[in-house]
mmCIF file of C-alpha atoms and ligand atoms in Angstrom:
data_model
loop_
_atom_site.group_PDB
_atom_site.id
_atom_site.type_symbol
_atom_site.label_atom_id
_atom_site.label_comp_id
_atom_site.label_asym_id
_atom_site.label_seq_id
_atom_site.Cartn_x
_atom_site.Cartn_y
_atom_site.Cartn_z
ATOM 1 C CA UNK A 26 0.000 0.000 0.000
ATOM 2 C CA UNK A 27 2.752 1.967 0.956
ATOM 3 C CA UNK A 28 4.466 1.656 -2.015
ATOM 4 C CA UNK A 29 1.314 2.252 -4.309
ATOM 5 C CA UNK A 30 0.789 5.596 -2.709
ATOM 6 C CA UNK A 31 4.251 6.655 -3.320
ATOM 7 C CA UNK A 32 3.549 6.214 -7.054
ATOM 8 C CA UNK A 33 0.552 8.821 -6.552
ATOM 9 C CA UNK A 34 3.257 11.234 -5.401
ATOM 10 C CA UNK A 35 5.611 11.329 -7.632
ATOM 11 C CA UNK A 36 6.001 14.570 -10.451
ATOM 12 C CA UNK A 37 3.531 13.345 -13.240
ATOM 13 C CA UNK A 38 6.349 13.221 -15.942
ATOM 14 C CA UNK A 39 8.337 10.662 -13.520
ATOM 15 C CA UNK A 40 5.093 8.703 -13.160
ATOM 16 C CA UNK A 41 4.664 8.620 -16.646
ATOM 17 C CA UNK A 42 8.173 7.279 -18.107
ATOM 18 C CA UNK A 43 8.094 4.396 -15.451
ATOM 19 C CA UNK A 44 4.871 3.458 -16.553
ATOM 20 C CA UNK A 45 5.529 3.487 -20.310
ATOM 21 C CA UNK A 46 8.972 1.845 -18.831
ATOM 22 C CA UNK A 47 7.053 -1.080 -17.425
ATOM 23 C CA UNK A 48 4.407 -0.972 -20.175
ATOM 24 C CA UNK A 49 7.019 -1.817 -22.769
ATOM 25 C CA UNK A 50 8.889 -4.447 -20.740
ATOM 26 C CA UNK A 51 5.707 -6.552 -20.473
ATOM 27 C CA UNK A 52 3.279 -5.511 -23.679
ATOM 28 C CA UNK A 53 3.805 -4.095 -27.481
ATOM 29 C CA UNK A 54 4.252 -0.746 -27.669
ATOM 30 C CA UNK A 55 1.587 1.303 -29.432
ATOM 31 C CA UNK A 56 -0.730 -1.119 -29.867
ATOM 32 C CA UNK A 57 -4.571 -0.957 -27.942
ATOM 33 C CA UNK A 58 -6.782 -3.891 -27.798
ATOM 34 C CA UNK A 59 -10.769 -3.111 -29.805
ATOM 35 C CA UNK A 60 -13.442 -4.597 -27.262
ATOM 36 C CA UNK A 61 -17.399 -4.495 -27.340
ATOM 37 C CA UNK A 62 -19.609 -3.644 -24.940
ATOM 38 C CA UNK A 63 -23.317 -5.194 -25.089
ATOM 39 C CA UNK A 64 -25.846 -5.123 -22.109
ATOM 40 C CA UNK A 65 -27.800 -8.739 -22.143
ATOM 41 C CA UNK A 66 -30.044 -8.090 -19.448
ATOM 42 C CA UNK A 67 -30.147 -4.060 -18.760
ATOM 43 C CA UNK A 68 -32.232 -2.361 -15.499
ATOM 44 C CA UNK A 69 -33.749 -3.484 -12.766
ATOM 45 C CA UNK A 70 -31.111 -4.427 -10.614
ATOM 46 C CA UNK A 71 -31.605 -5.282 -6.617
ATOM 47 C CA UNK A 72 -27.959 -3.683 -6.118
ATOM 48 C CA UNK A 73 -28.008 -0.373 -4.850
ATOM 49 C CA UNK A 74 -24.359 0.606 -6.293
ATOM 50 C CA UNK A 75 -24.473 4.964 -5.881
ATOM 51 C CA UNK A 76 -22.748 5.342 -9.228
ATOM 52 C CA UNK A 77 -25.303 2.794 -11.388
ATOM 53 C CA UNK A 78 -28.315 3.976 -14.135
ATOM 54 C CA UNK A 79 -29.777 0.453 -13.668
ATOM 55 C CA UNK A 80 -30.319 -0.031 -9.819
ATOM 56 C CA UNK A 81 -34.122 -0.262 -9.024
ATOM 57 C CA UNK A 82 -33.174 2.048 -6.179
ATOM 58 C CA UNK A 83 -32.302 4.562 -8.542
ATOM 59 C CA UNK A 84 -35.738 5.010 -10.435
ATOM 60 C CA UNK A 85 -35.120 8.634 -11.169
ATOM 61 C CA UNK A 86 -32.708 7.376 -13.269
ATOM 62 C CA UNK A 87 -34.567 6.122 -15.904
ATOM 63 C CA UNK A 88 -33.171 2.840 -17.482
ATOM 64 C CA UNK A 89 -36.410 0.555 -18.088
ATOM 65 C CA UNK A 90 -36.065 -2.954 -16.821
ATOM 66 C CA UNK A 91 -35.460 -5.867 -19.725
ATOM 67 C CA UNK A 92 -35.131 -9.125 -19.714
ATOM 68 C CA UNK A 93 -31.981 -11.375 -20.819
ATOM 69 C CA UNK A 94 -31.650 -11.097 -24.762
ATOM 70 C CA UNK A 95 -31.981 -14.242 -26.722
ATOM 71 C CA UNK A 96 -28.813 -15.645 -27.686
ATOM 72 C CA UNK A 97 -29.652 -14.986 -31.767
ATOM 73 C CA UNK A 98 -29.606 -11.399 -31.223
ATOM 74 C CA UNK A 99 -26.045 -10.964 -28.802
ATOM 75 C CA UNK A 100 -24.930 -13.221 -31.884
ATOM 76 C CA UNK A 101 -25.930 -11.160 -34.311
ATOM 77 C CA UNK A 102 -24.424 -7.840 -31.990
ATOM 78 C CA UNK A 103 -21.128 -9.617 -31.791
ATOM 79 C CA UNK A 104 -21.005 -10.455 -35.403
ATOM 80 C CA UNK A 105 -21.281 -6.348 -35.847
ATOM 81 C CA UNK A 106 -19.097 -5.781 -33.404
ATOM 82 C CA UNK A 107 -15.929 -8.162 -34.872
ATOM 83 C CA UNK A 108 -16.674 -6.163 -38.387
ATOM 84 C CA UNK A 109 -16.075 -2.895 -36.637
ATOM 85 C CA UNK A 110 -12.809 -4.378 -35.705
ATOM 86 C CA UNK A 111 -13.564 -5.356 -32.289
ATOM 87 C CA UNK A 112 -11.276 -8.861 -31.110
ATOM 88 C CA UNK A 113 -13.101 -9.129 -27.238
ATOM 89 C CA UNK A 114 -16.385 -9.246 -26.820
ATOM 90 C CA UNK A 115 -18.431 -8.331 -23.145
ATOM 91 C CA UNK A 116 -21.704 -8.909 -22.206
ATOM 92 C CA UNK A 117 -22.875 -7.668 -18.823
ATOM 93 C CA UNK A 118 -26.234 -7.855 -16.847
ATOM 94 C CA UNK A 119 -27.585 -6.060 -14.058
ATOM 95 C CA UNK A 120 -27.821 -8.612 -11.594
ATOM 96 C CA UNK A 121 -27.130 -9.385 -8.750
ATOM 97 C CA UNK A 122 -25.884 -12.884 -9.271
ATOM 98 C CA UNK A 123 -27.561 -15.523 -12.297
ATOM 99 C CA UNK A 124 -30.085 -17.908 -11.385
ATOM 100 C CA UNK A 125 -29.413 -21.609 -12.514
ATOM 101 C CA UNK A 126 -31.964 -21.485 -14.781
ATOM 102 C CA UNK A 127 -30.353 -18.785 -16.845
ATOM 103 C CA UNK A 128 -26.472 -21.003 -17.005
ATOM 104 C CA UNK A 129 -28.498 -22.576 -20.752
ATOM 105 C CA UNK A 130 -28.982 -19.433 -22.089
ATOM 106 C CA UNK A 131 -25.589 -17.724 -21.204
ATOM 107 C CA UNK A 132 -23.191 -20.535 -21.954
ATOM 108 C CA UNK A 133 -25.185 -20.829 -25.422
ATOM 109 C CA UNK A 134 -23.770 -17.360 -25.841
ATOM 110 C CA UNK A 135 -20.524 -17.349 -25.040
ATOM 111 C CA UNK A 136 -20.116 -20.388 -27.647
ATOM 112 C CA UNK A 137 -21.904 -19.032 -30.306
ATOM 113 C CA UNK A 138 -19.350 -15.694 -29.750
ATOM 114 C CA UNK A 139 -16.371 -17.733 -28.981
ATOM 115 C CA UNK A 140 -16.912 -19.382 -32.759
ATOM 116 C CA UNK A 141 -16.761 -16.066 -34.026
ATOM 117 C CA UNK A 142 -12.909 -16.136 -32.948
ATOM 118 C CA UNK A 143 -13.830 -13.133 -30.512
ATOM 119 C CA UNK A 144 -12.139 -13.033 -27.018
ATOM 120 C CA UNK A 145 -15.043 -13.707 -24.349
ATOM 121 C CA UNK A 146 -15.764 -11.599 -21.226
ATOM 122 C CA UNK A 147 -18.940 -11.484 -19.236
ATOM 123 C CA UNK A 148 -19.885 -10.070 -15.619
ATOM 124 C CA UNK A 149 -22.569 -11.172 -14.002
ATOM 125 C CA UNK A 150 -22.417 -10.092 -10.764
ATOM 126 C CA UNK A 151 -21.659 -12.766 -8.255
ATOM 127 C CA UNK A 152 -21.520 -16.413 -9.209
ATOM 128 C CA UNK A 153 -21.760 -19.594 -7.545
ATOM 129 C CA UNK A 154 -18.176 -22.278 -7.995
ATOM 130 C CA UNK A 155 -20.585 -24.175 -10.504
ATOM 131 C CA UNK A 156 -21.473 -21.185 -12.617
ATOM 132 C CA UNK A 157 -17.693 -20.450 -12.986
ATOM 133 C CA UNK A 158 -17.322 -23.780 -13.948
ATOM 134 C CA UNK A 159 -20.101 -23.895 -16.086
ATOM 135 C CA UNK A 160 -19.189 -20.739 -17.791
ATOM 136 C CA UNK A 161 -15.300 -21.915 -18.481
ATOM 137 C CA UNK A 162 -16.302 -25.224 -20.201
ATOM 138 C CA UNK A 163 -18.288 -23.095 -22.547
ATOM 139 C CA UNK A 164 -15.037 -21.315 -23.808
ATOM 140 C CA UNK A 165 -15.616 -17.892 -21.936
ATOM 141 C CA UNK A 166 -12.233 -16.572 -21.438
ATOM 142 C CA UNK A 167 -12.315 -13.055 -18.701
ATOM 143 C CA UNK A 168 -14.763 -12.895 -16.098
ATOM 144 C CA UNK A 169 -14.991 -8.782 -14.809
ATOM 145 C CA UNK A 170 -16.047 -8.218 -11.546
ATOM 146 C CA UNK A 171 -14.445 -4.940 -10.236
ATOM 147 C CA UNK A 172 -13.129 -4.497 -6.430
ATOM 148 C CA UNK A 173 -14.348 -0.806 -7.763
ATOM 149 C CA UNK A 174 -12.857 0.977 -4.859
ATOM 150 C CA UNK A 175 -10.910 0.893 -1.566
ATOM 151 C CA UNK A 176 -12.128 -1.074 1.192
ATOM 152 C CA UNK A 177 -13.163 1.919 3.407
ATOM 153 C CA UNK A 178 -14.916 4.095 0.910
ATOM 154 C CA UNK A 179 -16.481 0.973 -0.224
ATOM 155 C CA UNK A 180 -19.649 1.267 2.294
ATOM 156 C CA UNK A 181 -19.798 4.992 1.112
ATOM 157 C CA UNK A 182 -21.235 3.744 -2.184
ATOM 158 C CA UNK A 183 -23.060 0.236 -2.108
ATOM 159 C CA UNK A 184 -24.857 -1.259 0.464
ATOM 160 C CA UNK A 185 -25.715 -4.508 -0.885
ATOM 161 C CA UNK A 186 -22.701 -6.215 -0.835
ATOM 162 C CA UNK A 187 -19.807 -6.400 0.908
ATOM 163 C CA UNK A 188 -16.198 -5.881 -0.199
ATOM 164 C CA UNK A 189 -15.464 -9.764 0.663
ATOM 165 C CA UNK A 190 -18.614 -10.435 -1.134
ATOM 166 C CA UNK A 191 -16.627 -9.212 -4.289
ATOM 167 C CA UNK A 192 -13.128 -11.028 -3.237
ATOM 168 C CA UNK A 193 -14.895 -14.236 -2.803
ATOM 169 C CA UNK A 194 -16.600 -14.349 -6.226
ATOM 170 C CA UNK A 195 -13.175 -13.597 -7.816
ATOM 171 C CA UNK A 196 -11.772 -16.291 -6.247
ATOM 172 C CA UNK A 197 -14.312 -18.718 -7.717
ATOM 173 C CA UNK A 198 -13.741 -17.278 -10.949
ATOM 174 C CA UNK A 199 -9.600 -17.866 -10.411
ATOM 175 C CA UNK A 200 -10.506 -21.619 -8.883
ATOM 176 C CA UNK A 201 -12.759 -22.288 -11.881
ATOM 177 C CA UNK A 202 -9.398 -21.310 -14.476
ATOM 178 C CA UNK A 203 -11.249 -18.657 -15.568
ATOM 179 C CA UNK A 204 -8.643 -14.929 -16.470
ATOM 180 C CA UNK A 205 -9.676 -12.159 -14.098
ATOM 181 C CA UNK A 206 -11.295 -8.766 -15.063
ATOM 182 C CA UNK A 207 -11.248 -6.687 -12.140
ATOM 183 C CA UNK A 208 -10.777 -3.046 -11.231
ATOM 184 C CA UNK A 209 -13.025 0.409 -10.544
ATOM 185 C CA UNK A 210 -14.356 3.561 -10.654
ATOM 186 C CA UNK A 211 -12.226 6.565 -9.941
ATOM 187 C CA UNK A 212 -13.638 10.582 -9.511
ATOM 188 C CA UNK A 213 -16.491 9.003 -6.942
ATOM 189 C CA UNK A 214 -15.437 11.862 -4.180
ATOM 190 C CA UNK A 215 -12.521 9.140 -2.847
ATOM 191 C CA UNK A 216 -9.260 10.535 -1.829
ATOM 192 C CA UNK A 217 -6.514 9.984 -3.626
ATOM 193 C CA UNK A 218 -5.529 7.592 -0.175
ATOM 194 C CA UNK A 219 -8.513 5.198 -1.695
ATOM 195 C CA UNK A 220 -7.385 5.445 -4.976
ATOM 196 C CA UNK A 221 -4.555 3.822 -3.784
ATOM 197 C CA UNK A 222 -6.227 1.660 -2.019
ATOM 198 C CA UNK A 223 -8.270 0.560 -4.539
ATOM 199 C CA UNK A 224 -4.915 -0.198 -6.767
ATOM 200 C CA UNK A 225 -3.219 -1.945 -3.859
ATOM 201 C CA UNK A 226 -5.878 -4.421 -3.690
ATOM 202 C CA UNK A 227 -6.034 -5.357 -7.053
ATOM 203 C CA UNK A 228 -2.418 -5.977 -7.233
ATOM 204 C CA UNK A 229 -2.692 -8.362 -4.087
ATOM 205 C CA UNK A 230 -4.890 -10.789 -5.754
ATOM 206 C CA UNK A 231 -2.827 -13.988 -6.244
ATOM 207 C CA UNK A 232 -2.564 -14.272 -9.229
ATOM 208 C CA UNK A 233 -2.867 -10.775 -10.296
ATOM 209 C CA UNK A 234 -5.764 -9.780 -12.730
ATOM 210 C CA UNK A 235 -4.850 -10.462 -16.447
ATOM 211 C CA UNK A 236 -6.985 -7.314 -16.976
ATOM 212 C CA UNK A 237 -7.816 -4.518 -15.204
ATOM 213 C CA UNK A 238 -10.693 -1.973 -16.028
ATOM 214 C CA UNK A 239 -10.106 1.663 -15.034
ATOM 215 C CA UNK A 240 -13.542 3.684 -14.885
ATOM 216 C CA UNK A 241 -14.220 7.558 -15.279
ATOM 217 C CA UNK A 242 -16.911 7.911 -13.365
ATOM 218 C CA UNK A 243 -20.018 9.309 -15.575
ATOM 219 C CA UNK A 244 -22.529 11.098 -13.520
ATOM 220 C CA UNK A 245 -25.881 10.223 -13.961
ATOM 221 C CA UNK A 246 -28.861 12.252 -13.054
ATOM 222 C CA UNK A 247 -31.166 10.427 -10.360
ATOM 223 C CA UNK A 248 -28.053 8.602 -8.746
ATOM 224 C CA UNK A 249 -26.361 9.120 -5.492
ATOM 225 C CA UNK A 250 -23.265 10.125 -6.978
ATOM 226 C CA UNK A 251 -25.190 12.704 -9.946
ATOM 227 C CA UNK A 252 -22.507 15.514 -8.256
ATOM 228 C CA UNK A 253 -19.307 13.947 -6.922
ATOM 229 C CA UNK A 254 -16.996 16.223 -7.135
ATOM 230 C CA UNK A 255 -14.680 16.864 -10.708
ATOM 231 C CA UNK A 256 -11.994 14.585 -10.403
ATOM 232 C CA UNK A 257 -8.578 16.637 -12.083
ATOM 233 C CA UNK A 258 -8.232 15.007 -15.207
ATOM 234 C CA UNK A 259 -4.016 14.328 -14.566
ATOM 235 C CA UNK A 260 -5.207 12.263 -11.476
ATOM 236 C CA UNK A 261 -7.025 10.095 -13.477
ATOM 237 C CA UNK A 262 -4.053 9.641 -15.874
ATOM 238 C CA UNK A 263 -2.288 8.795 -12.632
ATOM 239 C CA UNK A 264 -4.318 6.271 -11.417
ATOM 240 C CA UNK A 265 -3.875 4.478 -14.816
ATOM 241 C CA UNK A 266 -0.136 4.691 -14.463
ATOM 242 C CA UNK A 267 0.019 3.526 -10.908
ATOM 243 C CA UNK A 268 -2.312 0.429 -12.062
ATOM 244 C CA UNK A 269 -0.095 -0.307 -14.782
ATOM 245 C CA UNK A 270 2.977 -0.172 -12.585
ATOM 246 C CA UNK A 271 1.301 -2.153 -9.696
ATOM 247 C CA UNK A 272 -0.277 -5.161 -12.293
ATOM 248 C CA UNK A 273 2.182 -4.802 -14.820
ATOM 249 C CA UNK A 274 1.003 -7.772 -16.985
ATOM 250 C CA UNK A 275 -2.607 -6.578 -16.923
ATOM 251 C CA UNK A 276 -4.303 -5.402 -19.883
ATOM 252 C CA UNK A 277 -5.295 -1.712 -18.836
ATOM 253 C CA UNK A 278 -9.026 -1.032 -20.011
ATOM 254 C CA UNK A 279 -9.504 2.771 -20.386
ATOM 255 C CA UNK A 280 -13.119 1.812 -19.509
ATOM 256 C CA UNK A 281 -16.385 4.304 -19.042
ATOM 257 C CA UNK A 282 -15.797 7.986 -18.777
ATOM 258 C CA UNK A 283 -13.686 8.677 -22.527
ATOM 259 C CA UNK A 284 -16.772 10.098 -23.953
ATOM 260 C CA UNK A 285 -16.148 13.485 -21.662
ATOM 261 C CA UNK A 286 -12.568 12.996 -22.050
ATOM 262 C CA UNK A 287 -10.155 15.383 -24.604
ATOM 263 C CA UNK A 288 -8.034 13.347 -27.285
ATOM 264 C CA UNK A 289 -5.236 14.731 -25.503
ATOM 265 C CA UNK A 290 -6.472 13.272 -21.953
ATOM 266 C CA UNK A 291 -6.824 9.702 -23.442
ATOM 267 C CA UNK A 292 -2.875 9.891 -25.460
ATOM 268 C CA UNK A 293 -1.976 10.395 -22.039
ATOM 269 C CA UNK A 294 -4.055 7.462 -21.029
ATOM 270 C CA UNK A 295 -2.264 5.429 -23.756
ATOM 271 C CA UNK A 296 1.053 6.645 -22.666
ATOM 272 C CA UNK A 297 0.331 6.173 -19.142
ATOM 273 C CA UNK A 298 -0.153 2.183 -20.126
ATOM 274 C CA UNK A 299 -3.762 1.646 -20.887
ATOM 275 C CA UNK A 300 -3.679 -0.798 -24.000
ATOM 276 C CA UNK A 301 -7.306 -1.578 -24.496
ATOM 277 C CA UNK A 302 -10.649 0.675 -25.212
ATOM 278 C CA UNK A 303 -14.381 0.005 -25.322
ATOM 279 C CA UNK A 304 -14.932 0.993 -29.058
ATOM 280 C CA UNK A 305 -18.720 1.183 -30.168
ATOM 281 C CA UNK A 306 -20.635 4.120 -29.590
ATOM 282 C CA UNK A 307 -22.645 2.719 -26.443
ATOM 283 C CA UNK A 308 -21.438 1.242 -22.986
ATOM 284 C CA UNK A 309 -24.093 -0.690 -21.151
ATOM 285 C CA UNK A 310 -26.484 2.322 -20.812
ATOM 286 C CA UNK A 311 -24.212 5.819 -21.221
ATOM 287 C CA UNK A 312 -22.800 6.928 -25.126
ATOM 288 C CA UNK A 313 -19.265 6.051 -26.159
ATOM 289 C CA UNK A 314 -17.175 8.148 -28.465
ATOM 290 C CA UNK A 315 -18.245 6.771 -32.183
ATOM 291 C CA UNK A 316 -16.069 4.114 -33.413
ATOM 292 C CA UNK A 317 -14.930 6.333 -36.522
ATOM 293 C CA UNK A 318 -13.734 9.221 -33.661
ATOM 294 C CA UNK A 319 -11.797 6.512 -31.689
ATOM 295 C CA UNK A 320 -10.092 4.672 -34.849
ATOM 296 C CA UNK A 321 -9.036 8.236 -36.651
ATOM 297 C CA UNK A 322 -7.535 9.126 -32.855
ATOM 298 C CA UNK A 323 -5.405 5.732 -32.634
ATOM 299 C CA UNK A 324 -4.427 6.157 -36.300
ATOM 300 C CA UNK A 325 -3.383 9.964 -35.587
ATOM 301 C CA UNK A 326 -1.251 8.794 -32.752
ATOM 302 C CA UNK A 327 0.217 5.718 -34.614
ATOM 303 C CA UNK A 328 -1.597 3.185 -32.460
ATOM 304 C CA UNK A 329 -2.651 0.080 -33.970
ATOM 305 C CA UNK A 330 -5.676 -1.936 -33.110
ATOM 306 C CA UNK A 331 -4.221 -5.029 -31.784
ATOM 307 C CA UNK A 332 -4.425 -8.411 -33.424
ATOM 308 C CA UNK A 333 -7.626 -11.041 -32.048
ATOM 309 C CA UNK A 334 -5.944 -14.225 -30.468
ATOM 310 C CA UNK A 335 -8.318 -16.764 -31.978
HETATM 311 N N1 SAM B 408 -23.900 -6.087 -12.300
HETATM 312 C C1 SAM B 408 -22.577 -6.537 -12.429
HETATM 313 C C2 SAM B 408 -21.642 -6.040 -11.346
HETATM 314 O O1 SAM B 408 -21.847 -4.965 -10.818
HETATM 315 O O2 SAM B 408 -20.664 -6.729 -11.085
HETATM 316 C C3 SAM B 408 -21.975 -6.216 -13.780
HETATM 317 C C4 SAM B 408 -22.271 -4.917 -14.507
HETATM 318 S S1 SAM B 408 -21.695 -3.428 -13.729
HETATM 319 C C5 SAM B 408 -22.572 -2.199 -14.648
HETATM 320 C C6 SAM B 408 -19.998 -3.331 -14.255
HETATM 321 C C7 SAM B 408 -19.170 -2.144 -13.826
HETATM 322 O O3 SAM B 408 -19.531 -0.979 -14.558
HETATM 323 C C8 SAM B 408 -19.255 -1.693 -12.393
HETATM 324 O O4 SAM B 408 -18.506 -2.501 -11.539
HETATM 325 C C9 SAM B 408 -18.667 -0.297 -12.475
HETATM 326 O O5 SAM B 408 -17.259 -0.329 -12.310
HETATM 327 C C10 SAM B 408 -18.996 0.139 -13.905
HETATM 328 N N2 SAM B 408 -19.955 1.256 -13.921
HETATM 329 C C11 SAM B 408 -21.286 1.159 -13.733
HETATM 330 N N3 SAM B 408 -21.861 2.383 -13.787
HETATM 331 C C12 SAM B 408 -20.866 3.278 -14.021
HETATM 332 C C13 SAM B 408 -20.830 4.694 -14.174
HETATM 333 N N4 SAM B 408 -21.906 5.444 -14.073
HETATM 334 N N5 SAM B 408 -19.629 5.282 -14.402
HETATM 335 C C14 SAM B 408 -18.515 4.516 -14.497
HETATM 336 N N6 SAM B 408 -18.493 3.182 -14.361
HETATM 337 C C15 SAM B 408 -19.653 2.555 -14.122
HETATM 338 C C1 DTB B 409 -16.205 -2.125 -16.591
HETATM 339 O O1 DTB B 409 -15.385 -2.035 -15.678
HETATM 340 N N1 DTB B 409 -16.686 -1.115 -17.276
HETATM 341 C C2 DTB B 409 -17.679 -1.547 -18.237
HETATM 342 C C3 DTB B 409 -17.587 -3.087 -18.125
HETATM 343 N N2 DTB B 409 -16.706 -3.273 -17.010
HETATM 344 C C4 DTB B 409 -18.800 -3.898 -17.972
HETATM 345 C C5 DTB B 409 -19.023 -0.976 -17.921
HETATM 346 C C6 DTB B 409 -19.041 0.529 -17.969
HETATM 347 C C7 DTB B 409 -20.443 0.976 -17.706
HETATM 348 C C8 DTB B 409 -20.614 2.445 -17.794
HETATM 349 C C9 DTB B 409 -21.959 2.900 -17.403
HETATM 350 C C10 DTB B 409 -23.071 2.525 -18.322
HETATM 351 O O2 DTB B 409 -22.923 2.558 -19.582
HETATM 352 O O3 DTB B 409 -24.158 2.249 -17.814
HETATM 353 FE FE1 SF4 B 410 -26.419 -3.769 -10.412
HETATM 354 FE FE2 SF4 B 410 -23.944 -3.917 -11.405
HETATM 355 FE FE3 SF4 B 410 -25.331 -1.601 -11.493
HETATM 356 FE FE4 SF4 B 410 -24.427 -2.496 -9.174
HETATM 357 S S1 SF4 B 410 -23.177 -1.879 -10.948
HETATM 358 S S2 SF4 B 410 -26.499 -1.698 -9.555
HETATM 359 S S3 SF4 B 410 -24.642 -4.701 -9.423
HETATM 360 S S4 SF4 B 410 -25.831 -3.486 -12.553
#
């Protein structure tokens, strides 16, 4: 911990070279993994997470509840998605865990999208040791379920669920040989203590995440968290470079928040070690840049979409 706050403190340029230091000992340089976001079940969800459009205790917020999409049709959204250029595909749901009698439908999915040669990655909220199981024999590859935040500022925004509650479902996911997604939402009022917190945590896991999301928050009206306080835009950049220091073989996901961000905010994002973006003009529920925005940015900073691992 102490050593993950020290990389908060130093001068931003220092941060910077050691991270694009580290970033080139472990990954290609200038290259950014394409994924795809799709929501398969959006709204409704018995969480109460303060940041989150789709928690029924959030009804000012206005995301209708749905019901899990048919397998055709997250098909037929993946299929668009790998002709954009995408090579990862990840379908969430706002749940609070699945219910047995969904495993069917989802591990119909993640075949039918694994034959597509895309990379798999669904999160689900918490799962059962079966469901991981279940879930790796189909061929899914990731598994994202983010620690979001430091342990003490945890509390501060969900209610639900507890912090173990989150630890123990990635360990399931690790037991069942599944890769681990994990990793959370900065610019939620935390100090920069929790941010490092936060990082510390997710470099503890054993092993480490093979891929960690970093989150912008985005503000949405009829939440908890509508006005957390601005979050300065180089602290965000720092929080990417710390992760990428502190899980250095992680595949840094400049995740929700790049639609409010400058191009110049997310270069430093890339040189700060993120190597992967959400391309696709939608998240699960808030807009994403447009995919022609995001592929004319990589190409004007020489960045090339990274190769699919089929
Ligand atoms: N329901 C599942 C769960 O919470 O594990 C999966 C879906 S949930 C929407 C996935 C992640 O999206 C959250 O852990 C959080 O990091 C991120 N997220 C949700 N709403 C967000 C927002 N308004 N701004 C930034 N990130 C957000
Ligand atoms: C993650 O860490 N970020 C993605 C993905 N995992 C599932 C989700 C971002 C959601 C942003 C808010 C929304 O669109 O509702
Ligand atoms: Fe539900 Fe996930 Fe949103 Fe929390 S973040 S309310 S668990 S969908």
């Amino acid at each position: 911990m102490a050593t993950v706050e020290a990389l908060f403190e130093l001068p931003f340029l220092d941060l910077l070279y050691r991270a694009q230091g580290v970033h080139r000992a472990h990954h290609p340089a200038n290259e950014v993994q394409l994924s795809s976001l799709l929501s398969i079940k959006t709204g409704g969800c018995p969480e109460d997470c303060g940041y989150c459009s789709q928690s029924s205790h959030h009804k000012e917020a206005g995301v209708a509840a749905g019901k899990l999409m048919a397998p055709a049709a997250v098909l037929e959204a993946a299929q668009a998605a790998r002709a954009q250029g995408a090579t990862r595909f990840c379908m969430g749901a706002a749940w609070r865990n699945p219910k047995d009698r969904d495993m069917d439908t989802l591990t119909a999915m993640v075949r039918d999208v694994r034959a597509l040669g895309l990379e798999t990655c669904m999160t689900l909220g918490m799962l059962e040791e079966q469901q991981a199981r279940s879930l790796k024999q189909a061929g899914l590859d990731f598994y994202n379920h983010n620690l979001d935040t430091a342990p003490d500022f945890y509390g501060h925004v969900i209610s639900t669920r507890s912090y173990q509650d989150r630890l123990d479902t990635i360990r399931k996911v690790q037991q069942a040989g599944l890769n681990v997604c994990s990793g959370g939402i900065v610019g939620m009022g935390e100090t920069r203590r929790q941010r490092a917190g936060l990082i510390a945590q997710l470099a503890a896991l054993t092993p480490q995440p093979e891929s960690v999301p970093i989150n912008h928050l985005v503000p949405i009206k009829g939440t908890p968290l509508e006005d957390a306080p601005a979050l300065d835009e180089f602290e965000f950049v720092r929080t990417v470079a710390v992760a990428r220091i502190a899980v250095p073989g992680a595949v840094i996901r400049l995740s929700a928040g790049r639609e409010s961000m400058s191009d110049a905010t997310q270069a430093l994002c890339f040189a700060a070690g993120a190597n992967s973006i959400f391309l696709g003009s939608k998240l699960l529920t808030t807009p994403n840049a447009p995919v022609s925005a995001d592929l004319e940015l990589l190409a004007r900073l020489g960045i090339r979409p990274a190769a699919g691992k089929p």
